[in-house]
Amino acid sequence: MAFFAGLVDAVAGGGGLIQVPALFAAYPDAPPATLLSTNKVSAVGGTLNAARKYLRHVSLPWAIVLPAIIAGFIGSLMGANAVSNFPAEPLRKALPFVLLFLLLYTWFQPSLGESHAPKILGRFQQVKGAILGLTIGFYDGFFGPGTGSFLLFGFVRLFGFDFLHASAATKLVNVATNLAAILMLASLGHINWPLGFAMMIANIAGSQFGSRLAIKHGSAFVRKAFLLIVSVLILKSAWNAYFVN
């Protein structure tokens, strides 16, 4: 499952949809915090490998991406720290509807993310990049499902990236948010390191394959994968929020 999660996540995000349920099924008696943090250890390796692969083939506007990376790290630390103080239930209930909006918006905008035309760089774009990173980073540290999809959509819609470049930028920000969550959760002693590293190896192998597919087939392929993965995530998150006690 870690291999398949790495493959899916490298293309369009959503690897946690595969990896987290697999962990809960394999270790039903383990504390949830331990399984969620172990998932982060596995995911960060595959995400970092996918980012490295993408950067060999695409050039990113760092004036936008770097503020998003830094703010994403800070936001994820804040989110992971807030988990014990605020309930995640409202987010769990709202997630299917937010994802449905992303799906419908992308579906009815067929030209969205088709061409790479980043908006003119300036202070305003840098601030928007930081806000995107901080917001989604906090969400990732606090709750998490769909983080890659939210980042991918944000880079396409807010900054004029095509889906391929947006996927590359998403991986870099996601590495930062994962690392921040790992640091926070490790300080609380929640991580199963041997299992996390074993899964990381499989996740990296999957991300290698997935990033090759995305680079080979381009933005149209990533867009289709994004629509498919978000559709499945809507169904899974709705089931978890409204039908599972």
PDB file of N, CA and C in Angstrom, residues 26 37 46 49 57 92 153 170 208 212 214:
ATOM      1  N   ALA A  26      -3.911  -2.799   9.426  1.00  0.00           N
ATOM      2  CA  ALA A  26      -2.829  -3.706   9.806  1.00  0.00           C
ATOM      3  C   ALA A  26      -2.527  -3.649  11.298  1.00  0.00           C
ATOM      4  N   SER A  37       1.330   9.556  12.609  1.00  0.00           N
ATOM      5  CA  SER A  37       2.683  10.103  12.537  1.00  0.00           C
ATOM      6  C   SER A  37       3.613   9.175  11.759  1.00  0.00           C
ATOM      7  N   GLY A  46       8.768   9.633   0.014  1.00  0.00           N
ATOM      8  CA  GLY A  46       8.246   9.593  -1.348  1.00  0.00           C
ATOM      9  C   GLY A  46       8.017  10.969  -1.913  1.00  0.00           C
ATOM     10  N   ASN A  49      11.345  12.525  -2.856  1.00  0.00           N
ATOM     11  CA  ASN A  49      11.861  11.916  -4.078  1.00  0.00           C
ATOM     12  C   ASN A  49      11.120  12.428  -5.310  1.00  0.00           C
ATOM     13  N   HIS A  57      13.005  18.454 -14.409  1.00  0.00           N
ATOM     14  CA  HIS A  57      12.296  18.638 -15.677  1.00  0.00           C
ATOM     15  C   HIS A  57      11.487  19.922 -15.754  1.00  0.00           C
ATOM     16  N   ARG A  92     -13.808  17.357   9.554  1.00  0.00           N
ATOM     17  CA  ARG A  92     -14.129  16.048   8.985  1.00  0.00           C
ATOM     18  C   ARG A  92     -15.491  16.091   8.291  1.00  0.00           C
ATOM     19  N   PHE A 153      -4.577  22.398  -6.465  1.00  0.00           N
ATOM     20  CA  PHE A 153      -5.615  23.307  -6.950  1.00  0.00           C
ATOM     21  C   PHE A 153      -5.208  24.757  -6.703  1.00  0.00           C
ATOM     22  N   THR A 170       3.644  21.555  -5.354  1.00  0.00           N
ATOM     23  CA  THR A 170       2.914  20.895  -4.269  1.00  0.00           C
ATOM     24  C   THR A 170       3.824  19.961  -3.491  1.00  0.00           C
ATOM     25  N   GLN A 208       8.773   7.259  -7.467  1.00  0.00           N
ATOM     26  CA  GLN A 208       9.657   7.263  -8.633  1.00  0.00           C
ATOM     27  C   GLN A 208       8.860   6.916  -9.885  1.00  0.00           C
ATOM     28  N   ARG A 212       7.518   9.702 -12.923  1.00  0.00           N
ATOM     29  CA  ARG A 212       7.872   9.424 -14.318  1.00  0.00           C
ATOM     30  C   ARG A 212       6.635   9.450 -15.209  1.00  0.00           C
ATOM     31  N   ALA A 214       3.840  11.126 -14.681  1.00  0.00           N
ATOM     32  CA  ALA A 214       3.362  12.496 -14.801  1.00  0.00           C
ATOM     33  C   ALA A 214       4.220  13.310 -15.764  1.00  0.00           C
TER      34      ALA A 214
END
